[in-house]
Amino acid sequence: WIFYNIHVGVAILLIIFLYPIRKKNEIVPEKILNTIFAFLIIFASSYYIVQIDQLIQRINTSPTSWDLVAASILVILVLEATRRTSGLILPIIAIMFIFYAKYGYFFSGILGHRGYSWDRIISFLTGFDAIFSSPISATANFVFLFIIFASFLNASGAGEFFINFALALTG
């Protein structure tokens, strides 16, 4: 969890400062909003790192109010980072499913269910079945290493050597 949490936190920090909000007539300047978002993700990630031993035992069963605050911040910032990088459609779909988890009792038939509390929904969203699931595992364990290796090859000039070697072999 600590490794995945740091991975997600750093990724959100990079997205916050590299991707614009895309709103020209803003009430609050973008730098102020980005700074607030940065402090919030640092708080949420730090909370998860400090409380990891206790969180593993209580996150999906009996989360505290601070657990829910940190989890809510993390979920909101993941949705904001998704909106900045991919547009509105993915966060809208995610929000629809979050509301479906809460208000599923309005549906009848096969789609209906009894509904869940906000505490349970938010705590499950930050578990190994949601934000910290397989895609984060793959990017943290494999993709990140390939990016580091490619950056090393590029900075050392080895990448250009391999391209020139392949061109020399094949003409």
Coordinates of N, CA, C and O in Angstrom, one line a residue:
W1 N 0.8 -1.2 0.0 CA 0.0 0.0 0.0 C 0.8 1.3 0.0 O 0.5 2.2 -0.6
I2 N 1.9 1.2 0.7 CA 2.8 2.4 0.8 C 3.4 2.8 -0.6 O 3.3 3.9 -1.0
F3 N 3.8 1.7 -1.3 CA 4.4 1.9 -2.6 C 3.4 2.4 -3.6 O 3.6 3.4 -4.3
Y4 N 2.2 1.8 -3.6 CA 1.1 2.2 -4.5 C 0.6 3.6 -4.1 O 0.3 4.4 -5.0
N5 N 0.6 3.9 -2.8 CA 0.1 5.2 -2.4 C 1.1 6.3 -2.8 O 0.7 7.4 -3.3
I6 N 2.4 6.1 -2.7 CA 3.4 7.0 -3.2 C 3.3 7.2 -4.7 O 3.4 8.3 -5.2
H7 N 3.1 6.1 -5.4 CA 3.0 6.1 -6.8 C 1.8 7.0 -7.3 O 1.9 7.9 -8.1
V8 N 0.7 6.8 -6.7 CA -0.5 7.5 -7.0 C -0.4 9.0 -6.6 O -0.7 9.9 -7.4
G9 N 0.2 9.2 -5.4 CA 0.4 10.6 -5.0 C 1.3 11.4 -5.8 O 1.0 12.6 -6.2
V10 N 2.4 10.8 -6.2 CA 3.3 11.5 -7.1 C 2.7 11.8 -8.5 O 2.9 12.8 -9.1
A11 N 2.0 10.8 -9.0 CA 1.3 10.9 -10.3 C 0.3 12.0 -10.3 O 0.2 12.8 -11.2
I12 N -0.5 12.1 -9.2 CA -1.5 13.2 -9.1 C -0.8 14.5 -9.0 O -1.2 15.5 -9.6
L13 N 0.3 14.6 -8.2 CA 1.1 15.9 -8.1 C 1.6 16.3 -9.5 O 1.5 17.5 -9.9
L14 N 2.1 15.4 -10.3 CA 2.6 15.7 -11.6 C 1.5 16.2 -12.5 O 1.6 17.1 -13.3
I15 N 0.3 15.5 -12.4 CA -0.8 15.8 -13.3 C -1.3 17.2 -12.9 O -1.7 18.0 -13.7
I16 N -1.4 17.5 -11.6 CA -1.9 18.8 -11.1 C -1.0 19.9 -11.7 O -1.5 21.0 -12.1
F17 N 0.3 19.8 -11.7 CA 1.2 20.9 -12.1 C 1.5 20.9 -13.6 O 1.9 21.9 -14.2
L18 N 1.2 19.7 -14.3 CA 1.6 19.7 -15.8 C 0.4 19.9 -16.7 O 0.5 20.3 -17.8
Y19 N -0.8 19.6 -16.2 CA -2.0 19.7 -17.0 C -2.9 20.9 -16.5 O -3.2 21.0 -15.3
P20 N -3.3 21.8 -17.4 CA -4.1 22.9 -16.9 C -5.5 22.5 -16.5 O -6.0 21.5 -16.9
I21 N -6.2 23.4 -15.8 CA -7.6 23.2 -15.4 C -8.5 23.3 -16.6 O -9.5 22.7 -16.7
R22 N -8.1 24.1 -17.6 CA -8.8 24.3 -18.9 C -10.0 25.2 -18.7 O -11.0 25.1 -19.3
K23 N -9.9 26.2 -17.8 CA -11.0 27.1 -17.6 C -10.4 28.5 -17.6 O -9.6 28.9 -16.8
K24 N -10.8 29.3 -18.6 CA -10.1 30.6 -18.8 C -10.7 31.7 -17.9 O -9.9 32.4 -17.4
N25 N -12.0 31.7 -17.7 CA -12.5 32.8 -16.8 C -12.7 32.2 -15.5 O -13.8 31.8 -15.1
E26 N -11.7 32.1 -14.7 CA -11.7 31.4 -13.4 C -11.9 32.4 -12.3 O -11.3 33.5 -12.3
I27 N -12.6 32.0 -11.3 CA -12.8 32.9 -10.1 C -11.5 32.8 -9.2 O -11.0 33.8 -8.8
V28 N -11.0 31.6 -9.0 CA -9.8 31.4 -8.2 C -8.7 31.1 -9.2 O -8.8 30.3 -10.1
P29 N -7.6 31.8 -9.1 CA -6.4 31.6 -10.0 C -6.0 30.1 -10.0 O -6.0 29.4 -8.9
E30 N -5.5 29.6 -11.1 CA -5.1 28.2 -11.2 C -4.0 27.8 -10.3 O -4.0 26.7 -9.8
K31 N -3.0 28.7 -10.1 CA -1.9 28.4 -9.2 C -2.4 28.2 -7.8 O -1.9 27.3 -7.1
I32 N -3.4 29.0 -7.3 CA -3.9 28.8 -6.0 C -4.6 27.4 -5.9 O -4.4 26.7 -4.9
L33 N -5.4 27.1 -6.9 CA -6.1 25.8 -6.8 C -5.1 24.6 -6.9 O -5.3 23.7 -6.2
N34 N -4.1 24.7 -7.7 CA -3.1 23.7 -7.8 C -2.4 23.5 -6.5 O -2.1 22.4 -6.1
T35 N -2.1 24.6 -5.9 CA -1.4 24.5 -4.6 C -2.3 23.9 -3.5 O -1.8 23.0 -2.7
I36 N -3.5 24.2 -3.5 CA -4.5 23.6 -2.6 C -4.6 22.1 -2.8 O -4.5 21.3 -1.9
F37 N -4.7 21.7 -4.1 CA -4.7 20.3 -4.5 C -3.5 19.6 -4.1 O -3.5 18.4 -3.6
A38 N -2.3 20.2 -4.3 CA -1.0 19.6 -3.9 C -1.0 19.4 -2.4 O -0.6 18.3 -2.0
F39 N -1.4 20.3 -1.6 CA -1.4 20.1 -0.1 C -2.4 19.0 0.3 O -2.1 18.2 1.2
L40 N -3.5 19.0 -0.4 CA -4.5 17.9 -0.1 C -4.0 16.5 -0.4 O -4.1 15.6 0.4
I41 N -3.3 16.4 -1.6 CA -2.8 15.0 -1.9 C -1.6 14.7 -1.0 O -1.4 13.5 -0.7
I42 N -0.8 15.6 -0.6 CA 0.3 15.4 0.3 C -0.3 14.9 1.6 O 0.2 14.0 2.3
F43 N -1.3 15.6 2.1 CA -2.0 15.2 3.4 C -2.5 13.8 3.3 O -2.3 13.0 4.2
A44 N -3.3 13.5 2.2 CA -3.9 12.2 2.1 C -2.9 11.1 2.0 O -3.0 10.1 2.7
S45 N -1.8 11.3 1.2 CA -0.8 10.3 1.0 C 0.0 10.1 2.3 O 0.3 9.0 2.7
S46 N 0.3 11.2 3.0 CA 1.0 11.1 4.3 C 0.2 10.4 5.3 O 0.7 9.6 6.1
Y47 N -1.1 10.7 5.3 CA -2.0 10.0 6.3 C -2.0 8.5 6.1 O -1.9 7.7 7.0
Y48 N -2.1 8.1 4.8 CA -2.1 6.7 4.5 C -0.7 6.0 4.9 O -0.7 4.9 5.3
I49 N 0.4 6.7 4.7 CA 1.7 6.2 5.0 C 1.8 6.0 6.5 O 2.3 5.0 7.0
V50 N 1.4 7.0 7.2 CA 1.6 7.0 8.7 C 0.7 6.0 9.3 O 1.0 5.3 10.3
Q51 N -0.6 5.9 8.9 CA -1.6 5.0 9.5 C -1.7 3.6 8.8 O -2.7 3.0 9.1
I52 N -0.7 3.2 8.0 CA -0.9 2.0 7.2 C -1.2 0.8 8.1 O -2.0 -0.1 7.7
D53 N -0.5 0.6 9.2 CA -0.7 -0.6 10.0 C -2.1 -0.7 10.5 O -2.7 -1.8 10.5
Q54 N -2.7 0.4 10.9 CA -4.0 0.4 11.4 C -5.1 0.4 10.3 O -6.1 -0.2 10.4
L55 N -4.7 1.1 9.2 CA -5.7 1.1 8.1 C -5.9 -0.3 7.5 O -7.1 -0.5 7.1
I56 N -4.9 -1.1 7.4 CA -5.1 -2.4 6.8 C -6.2 -3.2 7.6 O -6.9 -3.9 7.0
Q57 N -6.2 -3.0 8.9 CA -7.2 -3.7 9.7 C -8.6 -3.1 9.7 O -9.6 -3.8 9.9
R58 N -8.7 -1.8 9.5 CA -10.0 -1.2 9.7 C -10.6 -0.5 8.5 O -11.7 0.0 8.5
I59 N -9.9 -0.5 7.3 CA -10.3 0.4 6.2 C -11.7 0.0 5.7 O -12.5 0.8 5.4
N60 N -12.0 -1.3 5.5 CA -13.3 -1.7 4.9 C -14.3 -2.1 6.0 O -15.5 -2.3 5.6
T61 N -13.9 -2.1 7.2 CA -14.9 -2.6 8.3 C -15.3 -1.4 9.2 O -16.5 -1.2 9.3
S62 N -14.4 -0.7 9.7 CA -14.8 0.4 10.7 C -13.8 1.6 10.5 O -13.0 1.8 11.4
P63 N -13.9 2.3 9.4 CA -13.0 3.4 9.2 C -13.4 4.6 10.1 O -14.5 4.8 10.5
T64 N -12.3 5.3 10.6 CA -12.5 6.5 11.4 C -12.9 7.7 10.5 O -12.8 7.6 9.3
S65 N -13.2 8.7 11.1 CA -13.6 9.9 10.4 C -12.4 10.5 9.6 O -12.5 11.0 8.5
W66 N -11.2 10.4 10.2 CA -10.0 10.8 9.4 C -9.7 9.9 8.3 O -9.2 10.4 7.2
D67 N -9.9 8.6 8.4 CA -9.8 7.7 7.3 C -10.7 8.1 6.1 O -10.3 8.1 5.0
L68 N -11.9 8.5 6.5 CA -12.9 8.9 5.4 C -12.5 10.2 4.8 O -12.7 10.4 3.6
V69 N -12.0 11.1 5.6 CA -11.5 12.4 5.0 C -10.4 12.2 4.1 O -10.4 12.7 2.9
A70 N -9.4 11.4 4.4 CA -8.2 11.1 3.6 C -8.7 10.4 2.3 O -8.3 10.7 1.2
A71 N -9.6 9.4 2.5 CA -10.1 8.6 1.4 C -10.9 9.5 0.4 O -10.8 9.4 -0.8
S72 N -11.7 10.4 1.0 CA -12.5 11.3 0.1 C -11.6 12.2 -0.7 O -11.9 12.5 -1.9
I73 N -10.6 12.8 0.0 CA -9.7 13.6 -0.7 C -9.0 12.9 -1.9 O -8.9 13.4 -3.0
L74 N -8.6 11.7 -1.6 CA -7.9 10.8 -2.6 C -8.9 10.5 -3.8 O -8.5 10.7 -4.9
V75 N -10.1 10.2 -3.5 CA -11.1 9.9 -4.6 C -11.3 11.1 -5.4 O -11.3 11.1 -6.6
I76 N -11.6 12.3 -4.8 CA -11.8 13.5 -5.5 C -10.6 13.9 -6.4 O -10.8 14.3 -7.5
L77 N -9.4 13.8 -5.8 CA -8.3 14.2 -6.6 C -8.0 13.2 -7.7 O -7.5 13.6 -8.8
V78 N -8.3 11.9 -7.5 CA -8.1 11.0 -8.7 C -9.1 11.3 -9.8 O -8.8 11.3 -10.9
L79 N -10.4 11.7 -9.4 CA -11.3 12.1 -10.4 C -10.9 13.4 -11.1 O -11.1 13.5 -12.3
E80 N -10.3 14.3 -10.4 CA -9.8 15.5 -11.0 C -8.7 15.3 -11.9 O -8.6 15.8 -13.0
A81 N -7.8 14.4 -11.5 CA -6.6 14.1 -12.3 C -7.1 13.3 -13.6 O -6.6 13.6 -14.7
T82 N -8.1 12.5 -13.5 CA -8.7 11.8 -14.6 C -9.3 12.8 -15.6 O -9.2 12.7 -16.8
R83 N -10.0 13.8 -15.0 CA -10.7 14.8 -15.8 C -9.7 15.6 -16.6 O -9.8 15.9 -17.8
R84 N -8.6 16.0 -15.9 CA -7.5 16.8 -16.6 C -6.8 16.0 -17.7 O -6.4 16.6 -18.7
T85 N -6.6 14.7 -17.5 CA -5.9 14.0 -18.5 C -6.7 13.4 -19.6 O -6.3 13.2 -20.7
S86 N -7.9 12.9 -19.3 CA -8.8 12.2 -20.2 C -10.1 12.9 -20.6 O -10.8 12.3 -21.4
G87 N -10.4 14.0 -20.0 CA -11.7 14.6 -20.3 C -12.7 14.3 -19.3 O -12.5 13.7 -18.3
L88 N -13.9 14.7 -19.6 CA -15.0 14.6 -18.7 C -15.7 13.2 -18.6 O -16.3 12.8 -17.6
I89 N -15.6 12.4 -19.7 CA -16.4 11.2 -19.7 C -16.1 10.1 -18.7 O -16.9 9.6 -18.1
L90 N -14.8 9.9 -18.4 CA -14.4 8.9 -17.4 C -14.8 9.3 -16.0 O -15.3 8.5 -15.3
P91 N -14.5 10.5 -15.6 CA -15.0 10.9 -14.3 C -16.5 10.8 -14.1 O -17.1 10.5 -13.1
I92 N -17.3 11.2 -15.2 CA -18.7 11.2 -15.1 C -19.2 9.7 -15.0 O -20.1 9.4 -14.2
I93 N -18.6 8.8 -15.7 CA -19.0 7.4 -15.5 C -18.6 6.9 -14.1 O -19.4 6.2 -13.5
A94 N -17.5 7.3 -13.6 CA -17.1 6.8 -12.3 C -18.1 7.4 -11.2 O -18.5 6.7 -10.3
I95 N -18.4 8.7 -11.4 CA -19.4 9.3 -10.4 C -20.8 8.6 -10.5 O -21.4 8.4 -9.5
M96 N -21.2 8.2 -11.7 CA -22.4 7.5 -11.9 C -22.4 6.2 -11.2 O -23.4 5.9 -10.5
F97 N -21.3 5.5 -11.2 CA -21.3 4.2 -10.5 C -21.2 4.4 -9.0 O -21.7 3.6 -8.3
I98 N -20.5 5.5 -8.6 CA -20.5 5.8 -7.1 C -21.9 6.0 -6.6 O -22.3 5.5 -5.6
F99 N -22.7 6.8 -7.4 CA -24.0 7.1 -7.0 C -24.9 5.9 -7.1 O -25.9 5.7 -6.4
Y100 N -24.6 5.0 -8.1 CA -25.3 3.7 -8.2 C -25.1 2.9 -7.0 O -26.0 2.2 -6.5
A101 N -23.9 2.9 -6.4 CA -23.6 2.1 -5.2 C -24.4 2.7 -4.1 O -24.9 1.9 -3.2
K102 N -24.6 4.0 -4.0 CA -25.4 4.6 -2.9 C -26.9 4.4 -3.1 O -27.6 4.1 -2.2
Y103 N -27.4 4.7 -4.3 CA -28.8 4.7 -4.5 C -29.3 3.6 -5.4 O -30.2 3.7 -6.2
G104 N -28.7 2.4 -5.3 CA -29.1 1.3 -6.0 C -30.5 0.7 -5.7 O -31.1 0.0 -6.4
Y105 N -31.0 1.1 -4.5 CA -32.4 0.7 -4.1 C -33.5 1.3 -4.9 O -34.6 0.9 -4.9
F106 N -33.2 2.4 -5.7 CA -34.2 3.0 -6.6 C -34.4 2.1 -7.8 O -35.4 2.3 -8.5
F107 N -33.5 1.3 -8.1 CA -33.6 0.4 -9.3 C -34.4 -0.8 -8.9 O -34.3 -1.3 -7.8
S108 N -35.1 -1.4 -9.9 CA -35.8 -2.6 -9.6 C -35.2 -3.7 -10.5 O -34.5 -3.5 -11.4
G109 N -35.6 -4.9 -10.1 CA -35.1 -6.1 -10.9 C -33.7 -6.4 -10.6 O -33.2 -6.3 -9.5
I110 N -33.0 -6.8 -11.7 CA -31.7 -7.3 -11.6 C -30.7 -6.2 -11.2 O -29.6 -6.5 -10.6
L111 N -31.0 -5.0 -11.5 CA -30.1 -3.9 -11.2 C -30.2 -3.3 -9.8 O -29.4 -2.6 -9.3
G112 N -31.3 -3.7 -9.1 CA -31.5 -3.2 -7.8 C -30.7 -3.8 -6.7 O -30.3 -5.0 -6.8
H113 N -30.3 -3.1 -5.7 CA -29.7 -3.6 -4.5 C -30.0 -2.7 -3.4 O -30.7 -1.7 -3.5
R114 N -29.6 -3.1 -2.2 CA -30.1 -2.4 -1.0 C -29.4 -1.1 -0.8 O -29.8 -0.3 0.1
G115 N -28.3 -0.8 -1.5 CA -27.6 0.5 -1.3 C -26.6 0.4 -0.2 O -26.7 -0.4 0.7
Y116 N -25.6 1.2 -0.3 CA -24.5 1.2 0.7 C -24.3 2.6 1.3 O -24.7 3.6 0.7
S117 N -23.8 2.7 2.5 CA -23.5 4.0 3.1 C -22.3 4.6 2.5 O -21.5 4.0 1.9
W118 N -22.3 6.0 2.6 CA -21.1 6.7 2.0 C -19.8 6.3 2.7 O -18.8 6.2 2.0
D119 N -19.8 5.9 4.0 CA -18.6 5.5 4.6 C -18.1 4.2 4.0 O -16.9 4.1 3.7
R120 N -19.0 3.3 3.7 CA -18.5 2.0 3.1 C -18.1 2.2 1.7 O -17.1 1.6 1.3
I121 N -18.8 3.0 0.9 CA -18.4 3.3 -0.5 C -17.0 3.9 -0.5 O -16.1 3.5 -1.3
I122 N -16.8 5.0 0.2 CA -15.5 5.7 0.2 C -14.4 4.8 0.7 O -13.3 4.8 0.1
S123 N -14.6 4.0 1.7 CA -13.5 3.2 2.2 C -13.2 2.1 1.2 O -12.0 1.7 1.1
F124 N -14.2 1.6 0.5 CA -13.9 0.5 -0.5 C -13.2 1.1 -1.7 O -12.5 0.4 -2.4
L125 N -13.5 2.4 -2.0 CA -12.9 3.0 -3.2 C -11.3 3.1 -3.0 O -10.6 3.3 -4.0
T126 N -10.9 3.1 -1.8 CA -9.4 3.3 -1.6 C -8.8 2.0 -1.2 O -7.6 2.0 -0.8
G127 N -9.4 0.9 -1.5 CA -8.8 -0.4 -1.2 C -8.1 -1.0 -2.4 O -7.9 -0.4 -3.4
F128 N -7.8 -2.3 -2.3 CA -7.1 -3.0 -3.4 C -8.0 -3.4 -4.5 O -7.6 -3.9 -5.5
D129 N -9.3 -3.1 -4.4 CA -10.3 -3.4 -5.4 C -10.6 -2.2 -6.3 O -11.4 -2.3 -7.2
A130 N -10.1 -1.1 -5.9 CA -10.5 0.1 -6.6 C -9.3 0.9 -7.1 O -8.7 0.6 -8.1
I131 N -9.0 2.0 -6.3 CA -7.9 2.9 -6.8 C -6.5 2.1 -6.8 O -5.8 2.2 -7.7
F132 N -6.3 1.3 -5.7 CA -5.0 0.6 -5.7 C -5.1 -0.8 -6.2 O -4.5 -1.7 -5.7
S133 N -5.8 -1.0 -7.3 CA -6.0 -2.3 -7.9 C -4.9 -2.6 -8.9 O -3.8 -2.1 -9.0
S134 N -5.2 -3.6 -9.8 CA -4.2 -4.1 -10.8 C -3.6 -3.1 -11.7 O -2.4 -3.2 -12.0
P135 N -4.3 -2.1 -12.2 CA -3.6 -1.1 -13.1 C -2.5 -0.3 -12.4 O -1.5 -0.1 -12.9
I136 N -2.8 0.1 -11.1 CA -1.7 0.8 -10.4 C -0.6 -0.2 -10.1 O 0.6 0.2 -10.1
S137 N -0.9 -1.4 -9.8 CA 0.1 -2.4 -9.6 C 1.0 -2.6 -10.8 O 2.3 -2.6 -10.7
A138 N 0.4 -2.6 -12.0 CA 1.2 -2.8 -13.2 C 2.0 -1.6 -13.5 O 3.2 -1.7 -13.8
T139 N 1.5 -0.4 -13.3 CA 2.2 0.8 -13.6 C 3.3 1.0 -12.6 O 4.4 1.5 -13.0
A140 N 3.1 0.7 -11.3 CA 4.1 1.0 -10.3 C 5.2 -0.1 -10.4 O 6.4 0.3 -10.2
N141 N 4.9 -1.3 -10.8 CA 5.9 -2.4 -10.8 C 6.6 -2.5 -12.1 O 7.8 -2.9 -12.1
F142 N 6.0 -2.3 -13.2 CA 6.6 -2.6 -14.5 C 6.7 -1.3 -15.4 O 7.9 -1.1 -15.8
V143 N 5.7 -0.6 -15.6 CA 5.8 0.6 -16.5 C 6.8 1.6 -16.0 O 7.6 2.1 -16.8
F144 N 6.7 1.9 -14.7 CA 7.6 2.8 -14.1 C 9.1 2.4 -14.4 O 9.9 3.3 -14.7
L145 N 9.4 1.1 -14.2 CA 10.8 0.7 -14.4 C 11.2 0.8 -15.9 O 12.3 1.2 -16.2
F146 N 10.3 0.5 -16.8 CA 10.6 0.7 -18.3 C 10.8 2.2 -18.6 O 11.7 2.5 -19.4
I147 N 10.1 3.1 -18.0 CA 10.3 4.5 -18.2 C 11.6 5.0 -17.7 O 12.3 5.7 -18.3
I148 N 12.0 4.5 -16.5 CA 13.3 4.8 -15.9 C 14.4 4.3 -16.8 O 15.4 5.0 -17.1
F149 N 14.3 3.0 -17.3 CA 15.3 2.5 -18.2 C 15.4 3.2 -19.5 O 16.5 3.5 -20.0
A150 N 14.2 3.6 -20.1 CA 14.3 4.4 -21.3 C 14.9 5.8 -21.1 O 15.6 6.2 -22.0
S151 N 14.6 6.4 -20.0 CA 15.2 7.7 -19.7 C 16.7 7.6 -19.5 O 17.5 8.4 -20.0
F152 N 17.2 6.5 -18.9 CA 18.6 6.2 -18.8 C 19.2 6.0 -20.1 O 20.3 6.6 -20.4
L153 N 18.6 5.2 -21.0 CA 19.2 5.0 -22.3 C 19.2 6.3 -23.1 O 20.2 6.6 -23.8
N154 N 18.2 7.1 -23.0 CA 18.1 8.4 -23.7 C 19.2 9.4 -23.2 O 19.9 10.0 -24.0
A155 N 19.3 9.5 -21.9 CA 20.3 10.4 -21.3 C 21.7 10.0 -21.6 O 22.6 10.8 -21.7
S156 N 22.0 8.7 -21.6 CA 23.4 8.2 -21.8 C 23.8 8.1 -23.3 O 24.9 7.9 -23.6
G157 N 22.8 8.3 -24.2 CA 23.1 8.2 -25.6 C 23.0 6.8 -26.1 O 23.2 6.5 -27.3
A158 N 22.7 5.8 -25.3 CA 22.6 4.4 -25.7 C 21.4 4.2 -26.6 O 21.5 3.4 -27.5
G159 N 20.4 5.0 -26.5 CA 19.2 4.9 -27.3 C 19.5 5.2 -28.7 O 19.2 4.5 -29.7
E160 N 20.3 6.3 -28.9 CA 20.7 6.7 -30.3 C 21.6 5.6 -30.9 O 21.6 5.4 -32.1
F161 N 22.5 5.1 -30.1 CA 23.4 4.0 -30.5 C 22.6 2.8 -31.1 O 22.9 2.3 -32.1
F162 N 21.6 2.4 -30.3 CA 20.8 1.2 -30.8 C 20.1 1.5 -32.0 O 20.0 0.7 -32.9
I163 N 19.6 2.7 -32.2 CA 18.9 3.1 -33.4 C 19.8 3.1 -34.6 O 19.6 2.6 -35.7
N164 N 21.0 3.7 -34.4 CA 22.0 3.8 -35.5 C 22.5 2.4 -35.8 O 22.8 2.1 -37.0
F165 N 22.7 1.5 -34.8 CA 23.1 0.1 -35.0 C 22.1 -0.6 -35.8 O 22.4 -1.4 -36.8
A166 N 20.8 -0.5 -35.5 CA 19.7 -1.1 -36.3 C 19.7 -0.6 -37.7 O 19.5 -1.4 -38.6
L167 N 19.8 0.7 -37.9 CA 19.8 1.2 -39.2 C 21.0 0.7 -40.0 O 20.9 0.5 -41.2
A168 N 22.2 0.6 -39.4 CA 23.4 0.1 -40.1 C 23.2 -1.3 -40.5 O 23.7 -1.8 -41.5
L169 N 22.6 -2.1 -39.6 CA 22.4 -3.6 -40.0 C 21.4 -3.8 -41.1 O 21.6 -4.6 -41.9
T170 N 20.3 -3.0 -41.1 CA 19.3 -3.2 -42.1 C 19.3 -2.3 -43.3 O 18.6 -2.5 -44.3
G171 N 20.2 -1.3 -43.2 CA 20.3 -0.4 -44.3 C 19.2 0.6 -44.4 O 18.9 1.1 -45.4

